[in-house]
PDB file of C-alpha atoms in Angstrom:
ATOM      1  CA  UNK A 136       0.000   0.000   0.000  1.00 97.00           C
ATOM      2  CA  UNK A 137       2.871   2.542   0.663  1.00 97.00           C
ATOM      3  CA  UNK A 138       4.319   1.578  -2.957  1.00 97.00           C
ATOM      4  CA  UNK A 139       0.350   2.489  -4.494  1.00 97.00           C
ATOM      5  CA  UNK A 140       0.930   5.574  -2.450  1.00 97.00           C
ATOM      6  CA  UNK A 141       3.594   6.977  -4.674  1.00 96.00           C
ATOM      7  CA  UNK A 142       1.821   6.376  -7.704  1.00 96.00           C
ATOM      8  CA  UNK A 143      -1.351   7.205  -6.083  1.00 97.00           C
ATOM      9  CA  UNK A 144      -0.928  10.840  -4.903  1.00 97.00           C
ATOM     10  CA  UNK A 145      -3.449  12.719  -3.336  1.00 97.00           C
ATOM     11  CA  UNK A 146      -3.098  15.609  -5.571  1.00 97.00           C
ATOM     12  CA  UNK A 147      -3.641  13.668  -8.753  1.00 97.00           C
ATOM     13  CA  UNK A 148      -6.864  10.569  -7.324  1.00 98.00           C
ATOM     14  CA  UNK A 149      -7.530  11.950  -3.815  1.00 98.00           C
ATOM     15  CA  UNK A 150     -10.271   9.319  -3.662  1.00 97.00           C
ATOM     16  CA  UNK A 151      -7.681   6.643  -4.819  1.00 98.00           C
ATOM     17  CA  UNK A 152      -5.161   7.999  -2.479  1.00 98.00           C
ATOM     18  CA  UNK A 153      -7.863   7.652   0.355  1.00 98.00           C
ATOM     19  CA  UNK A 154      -9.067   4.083  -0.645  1.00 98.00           C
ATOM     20  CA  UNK A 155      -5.173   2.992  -0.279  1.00 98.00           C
ATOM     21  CA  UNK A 156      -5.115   5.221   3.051  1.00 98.00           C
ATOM     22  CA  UNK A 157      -7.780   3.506   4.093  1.00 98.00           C
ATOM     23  CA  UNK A 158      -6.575  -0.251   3.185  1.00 98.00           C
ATOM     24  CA  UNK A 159      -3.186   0.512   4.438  1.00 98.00           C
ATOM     25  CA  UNK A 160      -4.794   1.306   7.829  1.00 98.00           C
ATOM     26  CA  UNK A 161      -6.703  -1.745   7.728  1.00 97.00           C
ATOM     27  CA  UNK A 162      -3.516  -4.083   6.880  1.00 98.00           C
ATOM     28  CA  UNK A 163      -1.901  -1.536   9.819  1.00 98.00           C
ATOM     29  CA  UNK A 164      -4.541  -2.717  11.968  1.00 97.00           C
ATOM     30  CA  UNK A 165      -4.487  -6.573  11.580  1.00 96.00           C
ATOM     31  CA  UNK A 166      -0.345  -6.665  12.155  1.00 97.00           C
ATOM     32  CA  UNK A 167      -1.541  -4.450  15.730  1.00 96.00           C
ATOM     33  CA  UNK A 168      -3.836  -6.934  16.731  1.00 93.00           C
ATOM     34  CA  UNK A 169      -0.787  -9.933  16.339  1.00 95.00           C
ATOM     35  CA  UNK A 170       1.935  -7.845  17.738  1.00 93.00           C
ATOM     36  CA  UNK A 171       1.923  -6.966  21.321  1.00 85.00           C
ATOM     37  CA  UNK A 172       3.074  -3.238  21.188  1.00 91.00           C
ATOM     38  CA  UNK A 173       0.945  -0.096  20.186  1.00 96.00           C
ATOM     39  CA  UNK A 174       3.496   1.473  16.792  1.00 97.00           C
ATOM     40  CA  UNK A 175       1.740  -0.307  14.334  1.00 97.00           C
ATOM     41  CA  UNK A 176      -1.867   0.672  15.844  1.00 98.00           C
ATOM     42  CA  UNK A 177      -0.920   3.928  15.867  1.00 98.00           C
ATOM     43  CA  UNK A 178      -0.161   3.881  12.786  1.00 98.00           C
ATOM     44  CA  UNK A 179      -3.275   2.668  11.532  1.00 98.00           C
ATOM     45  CA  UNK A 180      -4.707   5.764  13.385  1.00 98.00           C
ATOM     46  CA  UNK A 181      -2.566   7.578  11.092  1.00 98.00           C
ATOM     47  CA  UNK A 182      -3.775   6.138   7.617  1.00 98.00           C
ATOM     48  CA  UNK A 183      -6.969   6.429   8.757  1.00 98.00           C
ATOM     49  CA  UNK A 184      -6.918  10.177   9.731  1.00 98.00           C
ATOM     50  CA  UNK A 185      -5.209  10.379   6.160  1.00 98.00           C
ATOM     51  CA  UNK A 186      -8.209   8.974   4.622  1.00 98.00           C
ATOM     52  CA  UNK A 187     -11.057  11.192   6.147  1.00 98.00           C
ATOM     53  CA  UNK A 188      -8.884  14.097   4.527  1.00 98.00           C
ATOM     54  CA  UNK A 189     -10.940  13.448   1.634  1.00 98.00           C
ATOM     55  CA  UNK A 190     -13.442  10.766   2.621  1.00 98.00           C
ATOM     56  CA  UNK A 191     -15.639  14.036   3.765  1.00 98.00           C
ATOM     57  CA  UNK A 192     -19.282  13.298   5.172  1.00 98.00           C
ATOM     58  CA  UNK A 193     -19.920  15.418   2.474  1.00 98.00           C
ATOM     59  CA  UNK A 194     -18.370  13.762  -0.386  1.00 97.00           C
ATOM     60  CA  UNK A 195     -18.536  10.226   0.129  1.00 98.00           C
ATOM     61  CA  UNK A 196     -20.795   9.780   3.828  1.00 97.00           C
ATOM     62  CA  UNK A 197     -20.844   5.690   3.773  1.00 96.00           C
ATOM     63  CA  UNK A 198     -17.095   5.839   3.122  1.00 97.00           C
ATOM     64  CA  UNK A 199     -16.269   8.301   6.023  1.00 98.00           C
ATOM     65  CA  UNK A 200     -18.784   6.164   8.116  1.00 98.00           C
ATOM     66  CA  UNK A 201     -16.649   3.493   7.354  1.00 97.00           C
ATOM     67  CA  UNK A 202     -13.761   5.044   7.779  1.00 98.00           C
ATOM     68  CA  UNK A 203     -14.929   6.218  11.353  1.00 98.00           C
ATOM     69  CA  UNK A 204     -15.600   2.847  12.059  1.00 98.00           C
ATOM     70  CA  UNK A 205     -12.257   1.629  11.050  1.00 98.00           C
ATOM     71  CA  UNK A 206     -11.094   4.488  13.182  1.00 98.00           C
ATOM     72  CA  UNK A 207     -12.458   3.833  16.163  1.00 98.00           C
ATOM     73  CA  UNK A 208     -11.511   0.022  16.133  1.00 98.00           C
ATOM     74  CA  UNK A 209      -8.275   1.283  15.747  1.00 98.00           C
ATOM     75  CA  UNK A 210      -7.831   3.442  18.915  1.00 98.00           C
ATOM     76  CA  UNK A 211     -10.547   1.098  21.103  1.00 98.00           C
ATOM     77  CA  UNK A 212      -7.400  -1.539  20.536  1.00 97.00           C
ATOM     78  CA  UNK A 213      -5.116   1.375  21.559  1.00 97.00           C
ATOM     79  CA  UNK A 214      -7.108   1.665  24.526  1.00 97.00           C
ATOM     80  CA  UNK A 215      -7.371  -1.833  25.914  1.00 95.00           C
ATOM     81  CA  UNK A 216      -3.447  -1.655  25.871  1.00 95.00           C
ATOM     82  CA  UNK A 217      -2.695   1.780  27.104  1.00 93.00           C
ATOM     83  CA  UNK A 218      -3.971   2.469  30.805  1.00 92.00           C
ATOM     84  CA  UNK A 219      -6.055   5.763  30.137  1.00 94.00           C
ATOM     85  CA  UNK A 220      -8.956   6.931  29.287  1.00 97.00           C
ATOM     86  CA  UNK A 221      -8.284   8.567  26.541  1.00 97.00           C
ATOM     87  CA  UNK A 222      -7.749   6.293  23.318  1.00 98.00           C
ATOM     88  CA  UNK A 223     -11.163   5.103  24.631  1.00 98.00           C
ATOM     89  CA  UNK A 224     -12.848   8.104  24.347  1.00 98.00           C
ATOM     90  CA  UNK A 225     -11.573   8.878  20.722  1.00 98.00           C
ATOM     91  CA  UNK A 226     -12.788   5.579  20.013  1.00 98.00           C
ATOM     92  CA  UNK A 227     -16.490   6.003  21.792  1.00 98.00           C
ATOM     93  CA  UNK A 228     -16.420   9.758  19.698  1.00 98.00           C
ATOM     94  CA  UNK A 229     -15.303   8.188  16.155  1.00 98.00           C
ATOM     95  CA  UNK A 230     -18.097   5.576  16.447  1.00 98.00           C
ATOM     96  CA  UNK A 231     -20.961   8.714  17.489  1.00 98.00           C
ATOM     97  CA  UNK A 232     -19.259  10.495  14.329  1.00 98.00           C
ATOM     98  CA  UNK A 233     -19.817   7.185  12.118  1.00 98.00           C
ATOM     99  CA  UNK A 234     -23.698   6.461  13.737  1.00 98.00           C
ATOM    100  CA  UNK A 235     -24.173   9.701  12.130  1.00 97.00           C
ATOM    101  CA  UNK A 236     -24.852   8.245   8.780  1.00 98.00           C
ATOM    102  CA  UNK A 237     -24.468   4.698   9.726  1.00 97.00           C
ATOM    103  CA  UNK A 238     -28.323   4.403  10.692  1.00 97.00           C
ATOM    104  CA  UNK A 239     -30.109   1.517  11.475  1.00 96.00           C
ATOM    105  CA  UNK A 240     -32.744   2.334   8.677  1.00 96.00           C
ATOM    106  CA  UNK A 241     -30.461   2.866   6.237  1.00 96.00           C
ATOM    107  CA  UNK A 242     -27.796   0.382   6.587  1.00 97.00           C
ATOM    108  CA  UNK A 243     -28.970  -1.988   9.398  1.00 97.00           C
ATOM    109  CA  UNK A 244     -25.660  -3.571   9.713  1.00 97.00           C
ATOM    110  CA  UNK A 245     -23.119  -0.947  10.132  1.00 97.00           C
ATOM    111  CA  UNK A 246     -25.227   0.426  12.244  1.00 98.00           C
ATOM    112  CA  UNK A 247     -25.106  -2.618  14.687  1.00 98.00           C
ATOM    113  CA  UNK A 248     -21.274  -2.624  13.784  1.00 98.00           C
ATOM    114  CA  UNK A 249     -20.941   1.014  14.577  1.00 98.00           C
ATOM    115  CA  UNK A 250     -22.828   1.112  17.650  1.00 98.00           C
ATOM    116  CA  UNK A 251     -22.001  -2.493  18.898  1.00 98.00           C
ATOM    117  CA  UNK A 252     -18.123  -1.644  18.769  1.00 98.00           C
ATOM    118  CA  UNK A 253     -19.051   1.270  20.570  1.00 98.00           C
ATOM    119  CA  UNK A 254     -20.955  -0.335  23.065  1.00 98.00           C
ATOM    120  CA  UNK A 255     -17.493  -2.267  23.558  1.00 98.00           C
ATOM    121  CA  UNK A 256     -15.794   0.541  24.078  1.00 98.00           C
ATOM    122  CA  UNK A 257     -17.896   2.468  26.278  1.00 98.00           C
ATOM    123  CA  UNK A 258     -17.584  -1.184  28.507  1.00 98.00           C
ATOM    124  CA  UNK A 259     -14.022  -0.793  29.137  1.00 97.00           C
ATOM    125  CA  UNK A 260     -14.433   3.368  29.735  1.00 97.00           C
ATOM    126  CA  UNK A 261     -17.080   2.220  32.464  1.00 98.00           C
ATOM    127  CA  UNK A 262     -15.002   0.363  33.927  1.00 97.00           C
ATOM    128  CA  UNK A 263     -11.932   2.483  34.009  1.00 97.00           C
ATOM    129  CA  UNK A 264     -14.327   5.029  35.802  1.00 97.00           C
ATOM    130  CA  UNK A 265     -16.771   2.628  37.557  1.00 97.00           C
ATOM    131  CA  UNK A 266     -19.226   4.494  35.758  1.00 98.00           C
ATOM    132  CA  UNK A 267     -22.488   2.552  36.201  1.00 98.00           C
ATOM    133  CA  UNK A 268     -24.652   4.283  33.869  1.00 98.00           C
ATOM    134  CA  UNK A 269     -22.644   4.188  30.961  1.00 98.00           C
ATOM    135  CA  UNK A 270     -21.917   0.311  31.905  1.00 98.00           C
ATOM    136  CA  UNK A 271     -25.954   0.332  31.030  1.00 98.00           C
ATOM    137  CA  UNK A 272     -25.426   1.728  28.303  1.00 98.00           C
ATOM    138  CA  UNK A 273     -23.002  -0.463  26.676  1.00 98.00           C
ATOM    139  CA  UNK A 274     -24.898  -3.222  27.655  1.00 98.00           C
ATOM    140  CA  UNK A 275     -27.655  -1.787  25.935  1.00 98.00           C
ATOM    141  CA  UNK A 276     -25.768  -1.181  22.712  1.00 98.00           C
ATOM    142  CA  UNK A 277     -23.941  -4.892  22.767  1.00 98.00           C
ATOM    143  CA  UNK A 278     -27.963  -6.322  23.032  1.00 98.00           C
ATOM    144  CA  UNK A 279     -28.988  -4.315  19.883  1.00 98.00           C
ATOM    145  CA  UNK A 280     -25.690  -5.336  18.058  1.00 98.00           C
ATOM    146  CA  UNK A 281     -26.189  -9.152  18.526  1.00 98.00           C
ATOM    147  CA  UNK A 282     -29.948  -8.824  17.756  1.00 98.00           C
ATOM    148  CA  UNK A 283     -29.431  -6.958  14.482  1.00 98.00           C
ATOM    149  CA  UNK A 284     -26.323  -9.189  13.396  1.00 98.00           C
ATOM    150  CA  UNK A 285     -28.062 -12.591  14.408  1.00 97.00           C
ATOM    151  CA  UNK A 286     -31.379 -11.443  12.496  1.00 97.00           C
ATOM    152  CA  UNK A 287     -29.308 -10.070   9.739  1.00 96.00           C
ATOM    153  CA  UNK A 288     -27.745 -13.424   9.137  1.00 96.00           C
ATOM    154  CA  UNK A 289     -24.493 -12.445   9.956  1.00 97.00           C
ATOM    155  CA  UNK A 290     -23.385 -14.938  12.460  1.00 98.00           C
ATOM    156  CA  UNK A 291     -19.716 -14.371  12.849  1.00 98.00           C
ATOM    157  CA  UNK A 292     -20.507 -11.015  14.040  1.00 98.00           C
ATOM    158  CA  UNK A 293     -23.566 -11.680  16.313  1.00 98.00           C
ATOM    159  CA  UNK A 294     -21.103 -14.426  17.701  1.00 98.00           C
ATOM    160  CA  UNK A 295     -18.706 -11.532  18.767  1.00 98.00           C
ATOM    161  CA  UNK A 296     -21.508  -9.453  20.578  1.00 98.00           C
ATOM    162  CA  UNK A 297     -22.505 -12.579  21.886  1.00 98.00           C
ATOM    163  CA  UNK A 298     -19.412 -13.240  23.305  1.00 98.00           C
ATOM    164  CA  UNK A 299     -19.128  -9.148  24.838  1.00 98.00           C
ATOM    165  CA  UNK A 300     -22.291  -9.797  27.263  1.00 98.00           C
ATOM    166  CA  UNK A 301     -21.701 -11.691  29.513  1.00 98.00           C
ATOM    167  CA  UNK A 302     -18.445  -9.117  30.283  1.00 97.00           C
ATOM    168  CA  UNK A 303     -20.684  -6.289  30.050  1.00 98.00           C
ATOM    169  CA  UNK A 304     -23.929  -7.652  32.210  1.00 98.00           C
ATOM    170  CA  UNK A 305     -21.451  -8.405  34.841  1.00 98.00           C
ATOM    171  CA  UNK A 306     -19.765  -5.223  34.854  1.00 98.00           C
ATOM    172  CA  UNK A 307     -23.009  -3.135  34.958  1.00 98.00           C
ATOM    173  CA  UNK A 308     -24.052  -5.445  37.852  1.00 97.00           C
ATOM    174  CA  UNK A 309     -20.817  -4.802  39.951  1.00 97.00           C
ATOM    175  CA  UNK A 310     -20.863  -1.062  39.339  1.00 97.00           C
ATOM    176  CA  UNK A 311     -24.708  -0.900  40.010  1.00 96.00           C
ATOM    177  CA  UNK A 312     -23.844  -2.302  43.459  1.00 93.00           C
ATOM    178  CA  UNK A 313     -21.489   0.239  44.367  1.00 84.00           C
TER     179      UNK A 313
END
């Protein structure tokens, strides 16, 4: 992707150059998840913050939804690693960004994507805070994710959100009690 970059200058196919941003941050992403450190995440952050240069709402909106999305996963893996809060809340603010045109009438699926990841994200913030409420809230957003994905037929995914509540209920219980 760095090699399509120099053919593929912003200047001269700004939405090719975004496209490649975008799959760059994507590959950037996956080699994140298998390494243990946080460079290549962050640089993932990077491409993707590239791409939204000209991935506008305005120009393309699915594409900067998507983008968001891909954004946010990005710095919700930052977060889990890093012991803050904030990586989280970039994440939690990239997916409200992306829910924007990601709607559940319009594209049921991303908008389970979009609001399940943030519902995952939004678990771990509650519990960095012991913030009850918002614990409810991911719990919330986790239920609506699985339900849309398992309806939707998209069982890999609906497995995932599956997976998330049983960490989430349990979390909303313990801070409910405090």
């Amino acid at each position: 992707y760095r090699e399509a970059l120099q053919e593929n200058t912003r200047e001269r196919v700004p939405l090719q150059w975004a496209k490649i941003q975008m799959n760059l941050g994507a590959a950037l992403g996956v080699l994140g998840e298998r390494e243990g450190g946080t460079a290549r995440l962050e640089e993932a952050v990077a491409a993707f913050r590239e791409a939204l240069q000209e991935f506008t709402r305005a120009r393309v909106p699915l594409y900067w939804a998507m983008t968001q999305v891909n954004l946010g996963n990005a710095l919700a893996r930052l977060g889990e690693r890093e012991s803050g809060t904030a990586r989280l809340e970039e994440a939690v603010a990239a997916y409200r960004e992306a829910l924007q045109e990601n709607t559940r009438e319009r594209v049921p699926l991303q908008w389970a994507t979009s609001t399940g990841n943030q519902g995952v994200a939004l678990m771990l913030l509650a519990g960095r805070r012991g913030d009850a409420e918002m614990a409810k809230l991911a719990v919330r957003q986790i239920e609506a994710a699985f339900t849309i994905m398992r309806d939707g037929g998209d069982a890999p995914s609906a497995a995932f959100y599956e997976a998330q509540l049983p960490n989430a209920r349990a979390l909303a219980q313990k801070l409910a009690k405090r």
